[in-house]
Amino acid sequence: FKENRKDDIWLVDFYAPWCGHCKKLEPVWNEVGIEMRNMGSPVKVGKMDATSFSSIASEFGVRGYPTIKLLKGDLAYNYRGPRTKDDIVEFANRVAGPLIRPLPSQHMFEHVQKRHRVLFVYVGGESPLKEKYIEVASELIVYTYFFSASEDVLPEYVTLPELPAVLVFKDGTYFVYDEYEDGDLSSWINRERFQGYLIVDGFTLYELGDTGKLVAIAVIDDKNSSVEHTRLKSIIQEVAREYRDHFHRDFQFGHMDGNDYINSLLMDDLTIPTIVVLNTSNQQYFLPDRHIENTEDMVQFINNILDGTAEAQGGDGLLQRIKRIIYDAKSTVVSVFKSSPLLGCFLFGLPLGVISIMCYGICTADTDGGVDEHEAAKKENGDQELTDEGSEEEQEEKNGRYTELSDGELKQKDIMEKKKD
């Protein structure tokens, strides 16, 4: 593979045998391989155990599992989308094809426009702008398609101030790139590759982090058709549509179904329906200080954020990181006990039990040792007292014997003297 891979285009899943996510991807990956073969794609699909071939995995910058890469010549493109068959196949076909796809006729243009919600088109001949467009396409082809067309292929409603030009078609209209107002072409395309209003989920928020935009979300229940849920969603949609020129450089708009993900992100319980603005770059968020009644209230809230008068919560400071660690640990424990109480008791109860027994043993050992030492000392003192008392009695006995012997000797001495006399 290492010697011949440049002869073909490869879509490779770098996996680890012990990885749960890799095992979950395996049936999807098999479907991807069958689909690519059936459609006659030039892309070859394979998978590699990155733990057995670590040198090759390291060469391609594999740092986690599973990692999906499309290898095309000397280039390696990372796949960062949802792990579904259709999304992976679409990614492979997009990246394996030409960077810039020509649109030779109006019919082809209309066909492509119907298939793509966001469409980038370069119009004009050879120019420095086209070179820059090709350079950006080689970087961002992993996210979106890039096309080129002549001016007469465009719809009649399109008016261009000058050529060459780069346009994006989305949200039922089009917008022309202006270097002086929009800045770098790569940054502009990265910001504009999303529709003005999105259904937001965890993956979308992750992708929006690369745009540098704040994300204004109506957190609602899609199954709830009450007036309040519908009203907040309509307010966000209207602001995204009517105030695009004011806010599109700084804000992305959308709604999120349910508050489970947003609660884990903010480490707080948000009551739905509600509106929250997220800063995905530093994990800050903004909540309105009053009830959002209409579009004007929402516009005022956004302006307060832009001018710095709205209070920012969260962030990525030290205290927030500590709070995140505690919150994640608590969430993990709760989820384990909810999914499998017996497993939770084993995983967390057994270590706690062992630690408790060890602590009890240490404390008990110290106490018993102190008592034994005290009793030993007491016994030693008692023995010493008994020894001392015994010595006194023996001394008295010795003294008594000494006295008796002395008297006998005196009597014998008297008898001997009497005999002499």
Short mmCIF file of C-alpha atoms in Angstrom, two decimals:
data_model
loop_
_atom_site.label_atom_id
_atom_site.label_comp_id
_atom_site.label_asym_id
_atom_site.label_seq_id
_atom_site.Cartn_x
_atom_site.Cartn_y
_atom_site.Cartn_z
CA PHE A 1 0.00 0.00 0.00
CA LYS A 2 2.75 2.43 0.94
CA GLU A 3 4.61 1.88 -2.34
CA ASN A 4 1.60 1.92 -4.68
CA ARG A 5 -0.94 4.18 -3.02
CA LYS A 6 -0.14 7.20 -5.22
CA ASP A 7 -1.24 5.23 -8.27
CA ASP A 8 -4.84 5.34 -7.04
CA ILE A 9 -7.19 7.42 -4.93
CA TRP A 10 -7.79 5.79 -1.54
CA LEU A 11 -10.44 6.25 1.11
CA VAL A 12 -8.96 4.72 4.25
CA ASP A 13 -10.35 4.10 7.73
CA PHE A 14 -7.52 4.05 10.26
CA TYR A 15 -8.84 2.10 13.24
CA ALA A 16 -7.82 0.34 16.45
CA PRO A 17 -9.17 -3.15 17.27
CA TRP A 18 -10.12 -2.12 20.82
CA CYS A 19 -11.90 1.11 19.82
CA GLY A 20 -15.67 1.07 20.39
CA HIS A 21 -16.32 3.86 17.86
CA CYS A 22 -14.36 1.89 15.26
CA LYS A 23 -16.53 -1.18 15.83
CA LYS A 24 -19.62 0.98 15.46
CA LEU A 25 -18.32 2.38 12.16
CA GLU A 26 -17.44 -1.06 10.71
CA PRO A 27 -20.87 -1.97 9.23
CA VAL A 28 -21.22 1.57 7.80
CA TRP A 29 -17.75 1.27 6.29
CA ASN A 30 -18.66 -2.00 4.60
CA GLU A 31 -21.69 -0.29 3.05
CA VAL A 32 -19.46 2.56 1.84
CA GLY A 33 -17.17 0.08 0.08
CA ILE A 34 -20.11 -1.67 -1.62
CA GLU A 35 -21.66 1.65 -2.70
CA MET A 36 -18.42 3.00 -4.17
CA ARG A 37 -17.84 -0.22 -6.11
CA ASN A 38 -21.41 -0.38 -7.45
CA MET A 39 -21.30 3.20 -8.71
CA GLY A 40 -18.03 2.62 -10.53
CA SER A 41 -16.07 5.14 -8.51
CA PRO A 42 -12.30 5.29 -9.05
CA VAL A 43 -11.88 5.59 -5.28
CA LYS A 44 -10.60 2.45 -3.57
CA VAL A 45 -11.95 1.84 -0.07
CA GLY A 46 -9.84 0.18 2.61
CA LYS A 47 -9.11 0.10 6.31
CA MET A 48 -5.88 -0.22 8.24
CA ASP A 49 -5.10 -1.26 11.81
CA ALA A 50 -3.21 1.82 12.95
CA THR A 51 -1.86 0.01 16.01
CA SER A 52 -0.15 -2.65 13.87
CA PHE A 53 1.10 -0.17 11.22
CA SER A 54 1.85 2.76 13.50
CA SER A 55 4.58 4.18 11.26
CA ILE A 56 2.16 4.64 8.34
CA ALA A 57 -0.53 6.02 10.64
CA SER A 58 1.99 8.49 12.07
CA GLU A 59 3.04 9.49 8.54
CA PHE A 60 -0.56 10.53 7.81
CA GLY A 61 -0.99 12.31 11.15
CA VAL A 62 -3.45 9.85 12.69
CA ARG A 63 -3.98 10.85 16.34
CA GLY A 64 -7.35 9.31 17.15
CA TYR A 65 -9.59 6.45 16.15
CA PRO A 66 -11.35 6.10 13.85
CA THR A 67 -9.71 8.56 11.42
CA ILE A 68 -11.03 8.70 7.85
CA LYS A 69 -8.74 10.12 5.17
CA LEU A 70 -8.93 10.42 1.41
CA LEU A 71 -5.46 10.04 -0.08
CA LYS A 72 -5.02 11.70 -3.45
CA GLY A 73 -1.45 11.87 -4.75
CA ASP A 74 0.66 13.67 -2.17
CA LEU A 75 -2.41 15.11 -0.43
CA ALA A 76 -4.38 13.64 2.47
CA TYR A 77 -7.84 15.05 3.23
CA ASN A 78 -9.45 14.50 6.63
CA TYR A 79 -13.13 13.62 6.81
CA ARG A 80 -14.87 15.48 9.64
CA GLY A 81 -18.53 14.90 8.80
CA PRO A 82 -21.24 12.61 10.19
CA ARG A 83 -20.33 8.93 10.07
CA THR A 84 -23.13 7.86 7.77
CA LYS A 85 -22.84 6.03 4.46
CA ASP A 86 -24.31 8.85 2.34
CA ASP A 87 -22.17 11.58 3.90
CA ILE A 88 -18.94 9.59 3.56
CA VAL A 89 -19.69 8.63 -0.05
CA GLU A 90 -20.54 12.23 -0.92
CA PHE A 91 -17.25 13.39 0.66
CA ALA A 92 -15.24 10.82 -1.29
CA ASN A 93 -16.83 11.75 -4.63
CA ARG A 94 -16.39 15.46 -3.99
CA VAL A 95 -12.71 15.33 -3.00
CA ALA A 96 -11.75 12.68 -5.57
CA GLY A 97 -13.08 14.80 -8.43
CA PRO A 98 -11.63 18.00 -9.91
CA LEU A 99 -11.14 20.98 -7.58
CA ILE A 100 -13.04 23.33 -9.89
CA ARG A 101 -15.97 21.83 -11.82
CA PRO A 102 -17.02 23.72 -14.97
CA LEU A 103 -20.69 24.57 -15.65
CA PRO A 104 -20.90 24.76 -19.47
CA SER A 105 -24.62 25.62 -19.84
CA GLN A 106 -27.59 27.20 -18.08
CA HIS A 107 -29.25 23.81 -17.89
CA MET A 108 -26.25 22.36 -16.06
CA PHE A 109 -26.16 25.39 -13.77
CA GLU A 110 -29.84 24.95 -12.83
CA HIS A 111 -29.33 21.23 -12.24
CA VAL A 112 -26.37 21.79 -9.92
CA GLN A 113 -28.14 24.62 -8.08
CA LYS A 114 -31.05 22.32 -7.25
CA ARG A 115 -28.68 19.73 -5.78
CA HIS A 116 -26.66 22.12 -3.60
CA ARG A 117 -28.02 24.43 -0.93
CA VAL A 118 -24.80 26.46 -1.04
CA LEU A 119 -23.03 26.95 -4.36
CA PHE A 120 -19.72 28.77 -4.96
CA VAL A 121 -19.01 29.90 -8.53
CA TYR A 122 -16.06 31.69 -10.12
CA VAL A 123 -16.95 33.82 -13.13
CA GLY A 124 -14.30 35.15 -15.52
CA GLY A 125 -11.03 34.24 -17.21
CA GLU A 126 -7.52 33.77 -15.94
CA SER A 127 -6.67 36.18 -13.12
CA PRO A 128 -4.99 36.40 -9.68
CA LEU A 129 -8.49 35.98 -8.19
CA LYS A 130 -8.86 32.65 -9.98
CA GLU A 131 -5.49 31.49 -8.67
CA LYS A 132 -6.59 32.39 -5.17
CA TYR A 133 -9.92 30.63 -5.76
CA ILE A 134 -8.12 27.43 -6.78
CA GLU A 135 -5.87 27.67 -3.72
CA VAL A 136 -8.87 28.06 -1.39
CA ALA A 137 -10.66 25.19 -3.13
CA SER A 138 -7.73 22.84 -2.47
CA GLU A 139 -8.09 23.68 1.23
CA LEU A 140 -11.88 23.72 1.64
CA ILE A 141 -12.93 21.02 -0.84
CA VAL A 142 -13.52 18.81 2.21
CA TYR A 143 -16.52 21.02 3.06
CA THR A 144 -18.12 22.14 -0.20
CA TYR A 145 -18.03 22.07 -4.01
CA PHE A 146 -16.38 24.73 -6.17
CA PHE A 147 -17.57 25.59 -9.69
CA SER A 148 -16.68 27.93 -12.52
CA ALA A 149 -18.88 29.38 -15.27
CA SER A 150 -19.01 32.10 -17.90
CA GLU A 151 -21.21 35.15 -17.38
CA ASP A 152 -23.83 34.06 -19.95
CA VAL A 153 -24.45 30.81 -18.03
CA LEU A 154 -25.65 32.64 -14.92
CA PRO A 155 -29.37 33.32 -14.31
CA GLU A 156 -30.73 36.56 -15.75
CA TYR A 157 -31.36 38.07 -12.31
CA VAL A 158 -27.62 38.05 -11.49
CA THR A 159 -25.88 41.40 -11.89
CA LEU A 160 -22.10 41.61 -11.52
CA PRO A 161 -20.36 44.93 -10.87
CA GLU A 162 -17.14 43.67 -12.46
CA LEU A 163 -15.31 40.60 -13.69
CA PRO A 164 -13.74 38.37 -12.53
CA ALA A 165 -15.97 37.64 -9.56
CA VAL A 166 -16.73 34.97 -6.98
CA LEU A 167 -20.37 34.39 -6.02
CA VAL A 168 -22.23 32.24 -3.52
CA PHE A 169 -25.81 31.15 -4.25
CA LYS A 170 -27.87 30.29 -1.17
CA ASP A 171 -31.07 31.14 0.71
CA GLY A 172 -32.86 31.84 -2.59
CA THR A 173 -30.48 34.64 -3.62
CA TYR A 174 -26.79 35.32 -4.28
CA PHE A 175 -23.96 37.36 -2.78
CA VAL A 176 -20.82 38.66 -4.48
CA TYR A 177 -17.42 38.56 -2.79
CA ASP A 178 -15.95 42.01 -2.13
CA GLU A 179 -12.31 41.96 -1.11
CA TYR A 180 -12.49 45.35 0.62
CA GLU A 181 -15.58 44.56 2.70
CA ASP A 182 -15.23 40.80 3.14
CA GLY A 183 -11.49 40.48 3.64
CA ASP A 184 -9.61 37.31 2.78
CA LEU A 185 -11.32 35.03 0.22
CA SER A 186 -10.68 31.90 2.30
CA SER A 187 -12.28 33.45 5.38
CA TRP A 188 -15.26 34.66 3.35
CA ILE A 189 -15.90 31.23 1.80
CA ASN A 190 -15.50 29.58 5.20
CA ARG A 191 -18.13 31.93 6.66
CA GLU A 192 -20.53 31.63 3.73
CA ARG A 193 -20.47 27.83 3.33
CA PHE A 194 -23.50 27.54 5.62
CA GLN A 195 -27.04 28.62 4.94
CA GLY A 196 -28.25 31.69 6.81
CA TYR A 197 -30.52 29.55 9.00
CA LEU A 198 -29.67 26.01 10.14
CA ILE A 199 -31.01 23.12 12.15
CA VAL A 200 -28.20 23.01 14.70
CA ASP A 201 -26.81 19.89 16.37
CA GLY A 202 -23.54 19.01 18.06
CA PHE A 203 -21.69 18.34 14.81
CA THR A 204 -22.92 21.60 13.24
CA LEU A 205 -21.71 23.57 16.27
CA TYR A 206 -18.32 21.90 15.93
CA GLU A 207 -18.15 22.92 12.27
CA LEU A 208 -19.33 26.47 13.00
CA GLY A 209 -16.39 26.86 15.36
CA ASP A 210 -14.12 27.27 12.33
CA THR A 211 -16.09 30.27 11.05
CA GLY A 212 -15.45 32.48 14.08
CA LYS A 213 -19.14 33.42 14.22
CA LEU A 214 -21.41 33.64 17.23
CA VAL A 215 -24.34 31.23 17.00
CA ALA A 216 -27.82 32.50 17.90
CA ILE A 217 -30.05 29.50 18.63
CA ALA A 218 -33.70 29.06 19.50
CA VAL A 219 -33.74 26.01 21.78
CA ILE A 220 -37.15 24.43 21.24
CA ASP A 221 -38.98 21.11 21.07
CA ASP A 222 -39.77 20.34 17.43
CA LYS A 223 -42.59 18.07 18.50
CA ASN A 224 -44.20 20.82 20.53
CA SER A 225 -46.45 22.95 18.32
CA SER A 226 -47.34 25.49 21.00
CA VAL A 227 -47.29 29.19 20.17
CA GLU A 228 -44.17 29.97 22.22
CA HIS A 229 -41.98 27.35 20.51
CA THR A 230 -43.13 28.40 17.06
CA ARG A 231 -42.79 32.11 17.85
CA LEU A 232 -39.15 31.96 18.97
CA LYS A 233 -38.21 29.90 15.92
CA SER A 234 -39.94 32.44 13.63
CA ILE A 235 -38.14 35.35 15.33
CA ILE A 236 -34.71 33.79 14.68
CA GLN A 237 -35.64 33.01 11.06
CA GLU A 238 -36.83 36.56 10.44
CA VAL A 239 -33.68 38.12 11.91
CA ALA A 240 -31.49 35.79 9.80
CA ARG A 241 -33.41 36.78 6.66
CA GLU A 242 -34.14 40.49 7.17
CA TYR A 243 -30.95 41.55 8.95
CA ARG A 244 -28.39 39.57 6.98
CA ASP A 245 -26.48 42.67 5.86
CA HIS A 246 -26.12 43.75 9.50
CA PHE A 247 -25.21 40.49 11.19
CA HIS A 248 -24.05 37.83 8.68
CA ARG A 249 -20.34 38.52 9.27
CA ASP A 250 -20.65 37.96 13.02
CA PHE A 251 -23.67 35.69 13.54
CA GLN A 252 -25.03 32.35 12.45
CA PHE A 253 -28.72 31.64 13.14
CA GLY A 254 -30.65 28.44 13.68
CA HIS A 255 -32.67 26.32 16.10
CA MET A 256 -31.89 23.22 18.15
CA ASP A 257 -34.32 20.42 18.96
CA GLY A 258 -34.26 19.74 22.70
CA ASN A 259 -31.94 21.00 25.43
CA ASP A 260 -29.90 17.89 26.28
CA TYR A 261 -26.85 18.85 24.24
CA ILE A 262 -27.02 22.53 25.13
CA ASN A 263 -27.28 21.66 28.84
CA SER A 264 -24.10 19.59 28.67
CA LEU A 265 -22.37 22.38 26.76
CA LEU A 266 -23.37 25.15 29.17
CA MET A 267 -23.31 22.93 32.31
CA ASP A 268 -26.71 24.35 33.18
CA ASP A 269 -30.36 23.37 32.84
CA LEU A 270 -32.05 25.65 30.32
CA THR A 271 -35.82 25.76 30.36
CA ILE A 272 -37.19 25.50 26.83
CA PRO A 273 -38.22 27.28 24.75
CA THR A 274 -35.45 29.82 25.11
CA ILE A 275 -32.82 31.70 23.12
CA VAL A 276 -29.07 31.44 23.69
CA VAL A 277 -26.09 32.89 21.83
CA LEU A 278 -22.91 30.78 21.84
CA ASN A 279 -19.32 31.80 21.27
CA THR A 280 -17.81 28.49 20.13
CA SER A 281 -14.25 29.86 20.15
CA ASN A 282 -14.05 30.43 23.93
CA GLN A 283 -17.16 28.57 25.25
CA GLN A 284 -18.86 31.77 26.39
CA TYR A 285 -22.62 32.17 26.07
CA PHE A 286 -25.20 34.91 26.39
CA LEU A 287 -28.75 34.66 27.72
CA PRO A 288 -31.28 37.48 27.22
CA ASP A 289 -31.93 39.47 30.38
CA ARG A 290 -35.59 39.81 29.46
CA HIS A 291 -38.22 37.88 27.56
CA ILE A 292 -37.85 38.07 23.76
CA GLU A 293 -41.26 39.20 22.54
CA ASN A 294 -40.53 40.12 18.93
CA THR A 295 -37.86 40.71 16.27
CA GLU A 296 -36.95 44.11 17.70
CA ASP A 297 -36.11 42.57 21.06
CA MET A 298 -33.88 40.00 19.38
CA VAL A 299 -32.09 42.67 17.33
CA GLN A 300 -31.53 44.70 20.51
CA PHE A 301 -30.13 41.63 22.27
CA ILE A 302 -27.69 41.00 19.40
CA ASN A 303 -26.60 44.65 19.37
CA ASN A 304 -25.97 44.49 23.13
CA ILE A 305 -23.68 41.52 22.54
CA LEU A 306 -21.80 43.33 19.77
CA ASP A 307 -21.26 46.51 21.81
CA GLY A 308 -20.23 44.56 24.93
CA THR A 309 -23.12 45.55 27.22
CA ALA A 310 -24.57 42.02 27.40
CA GLU A 311 -23.16 39.88 30.21
CA ALA A 312 -21.08 36.92 29.04
CA GLN A 313 -21.26 33.69 31.01
CA GLY A 314 -19.10 30.58 30.92
CA GLY A 315 -15.75 30.80 29.17
CA ASP A 316 -12.57 28.74 29.21
CA GLY A 317 -10.96 30.10 32.39
CA LEU A 318 -9.45 27.97 35.17
CA LEU A 319 -12.60 27.89 37.30
CA GLN A 320 -14.70 26.91 34.30
CA ARG A 321 -12.27 24.11 33.46
CA ILE A 322 -12.47 22.76 36.99
CA LYS A 323 -16.25 23.03 36.83
CA ARG A 324 -16.18 21.18 33.50
CA ILE A 325 -14.10 18.33 34.98
CA ILE A 326 -16.51 17.97 37.91
CA TYR A 327 -19.54 18.18 35.64
CA ASP A 328 -18.18 15.59 33.19
CA ALA A 329 -17.26 13.22 36.03
CA LYS A 330 -20.72 13.59 37.56
CA SER A 331 -22.40 13.07 34.18
CA THR A 332 -20.32 9.96 33.53
CA VAL A 333 -21.22 8.42 36.87
CA VAL A 334 -24.92 9.20 36.45
CA SER A 335 -25.01 7.84 32.89
CA VAL A 336 -23.28 4.60 33.93
CA PHE A 337 -25.72 4.02 36.78
CA LYS A 338 -28.69 4.81 34.53
CA SER A 339 -27.59 2.46 31.78
CA SER A 340 -26.38 -0.37 34.02
CA PRO A 341 -26.80 -0.09 37.81
CA LEU A 342 -24.92 -3.34 38.46
CA LEU A 343 -21.97 -2.23 36.36
CA GLY A 344 -22.00 1.14 38.13
CA CYS A 345 -21.95 -0.53 41.54
CA PHE A 346 -19.05 -2.72 40.45
CA LEU A 347 -17.00 0.08 38.85
CA PHE A 348 -17.47 2.64 41.61
CA GLY A 349 -18.57 0.61 44.64
CA LEU A 350 -15.71 -1.88 44.61
CA PRO A 351 -12.87 0.71 44.62
CA LEU A 352 -14.65 2.74 47.32
CA GLY A 353 -15.13 -0.40 49.40
CA VAL A 354 -11.46 -1.37 49.11
CA ILE A 355 -10.34 2.16 50.01
CA SER A 356 -12.71 2.21 53.00
CA ILE A 357 -11.38 -1.13 54.27
CA MET A 358 -7.80 0.08 53.90
CA CYS A 359 -8.55 3.31 55.77
CA TYR A 360 -10.34 1.39 58.51
CA GLY A 361 -7.45 -1.05 58.79
CA ILE A 362 -4.90 1.74 59.06
CA CYS A 363 -6.87 3.60 61.73
CA THR A 364 -7.55 0.41 63.69
CA ALA A 365 -3.92 -0.67 63.53
CA ASP A 366 -2.76 2.66 64.95
CA THR A 367 -5.27 2.52 67.83
CA ASP A 368 -4.51 -1.09 68.83
CA GLY A 369 -0.81 -0.42 68.67
CA GLY A 370 -1.20 2.53 71.03
CA VAL A 371 -3.22 0.47 73.52
CA ASP A 372 -0.77 -2.45 73.40
CA GLU A 373 2.13 -0.10 73.93
CA HIS A 374 0.37 1.52 76.88
CA GLU A 375 -0.46 -1.85 78.43
CA ALA A 376 3.09 -3.09 77.86
CA ALA A 377 4.47 0.00 79.53
CA LYS A 378 2.05 -0.42 82.41
CA LYS A 379 2.98 -4.08 82.81
CA GLU A 380 6.66 -3.24 82.72
CA ASN A 381 6.18 -0.63 85.43
CA GLY A 382 4.18 -3.11 87.50
CA ASP A 383 6.86 -5.74 87.16
CA GLN A 384 9.42 -3.19 88.15
CA GLU A 385 7.43 -2.36 91.28
CA LEU A 386 7.04 -6.04 92.13
CA THR A 387 10.76 -6.53 91.62
CA ASP A 388 11.55 -3.62 93.86
CA GLU A 389 9.18 -4.88 96.59
CA GLY A 390 10.67 -8.38 96.41
CA SER A 391 14.11 -6.93 96.85
CA GLU A 392 13.02 -5.16 100.04
CA GLU A 393 11.56 -8.35 101.53
CA GLU A 394 14.64 -10.30 100.62
CA GLN A 395 16.75 -7.54 102.15
CA GLU A 396 14.76 -7.64 105.35
CA GLU A 397 15.10 -11.44 105.43
CA LYS A 398 18.82 -11.16 104.91
CA ASN A 399 19.02 -8.51 107.59
CA GLY A 400 17.06 -10.79 109.92
CA ARG A 401 19.40 -13.70 109.22
CA TYR A 402 22.40 -11.44 109.75
CA THR A 403 21.00 -10.36 113.10
CA GLU A 404 20.33 -13.98 114.17
CA LEU A 405 23.78 -15.12 113.19
CA SER A 406 25.35 -12.24 115.03
CA ASP A 407 23.51 -13.06 118.28
CA GLY A 408 24.55 -16.76 118.07
CA GLU A 409 28.11 -15.84 117.58
CA LEU A 410 27.92 -13.54 120.58
CA LYS A 411 26.47 -16.30 122.76
CA GLN A 412 29.11 -18.79 121.61
CA LYS A 413 31.77 -16.20 122.34
CA ASP A 414 30.42 -15.73 125.87
CA ILE A 415 30.46 -19.53 126.51
CA MET A 416 34.03 -19.78 125.30
CA GLU A 417 35.09 -16.96 127.57
CA LYS A 418 33.29 -18.57 130.52
CA LYS A 419 35.15 -21.86 129.83
CA LYS A 420 38.45 -20.03 129.86
CA ASP A 421 37.62 -18.50 133.12
#
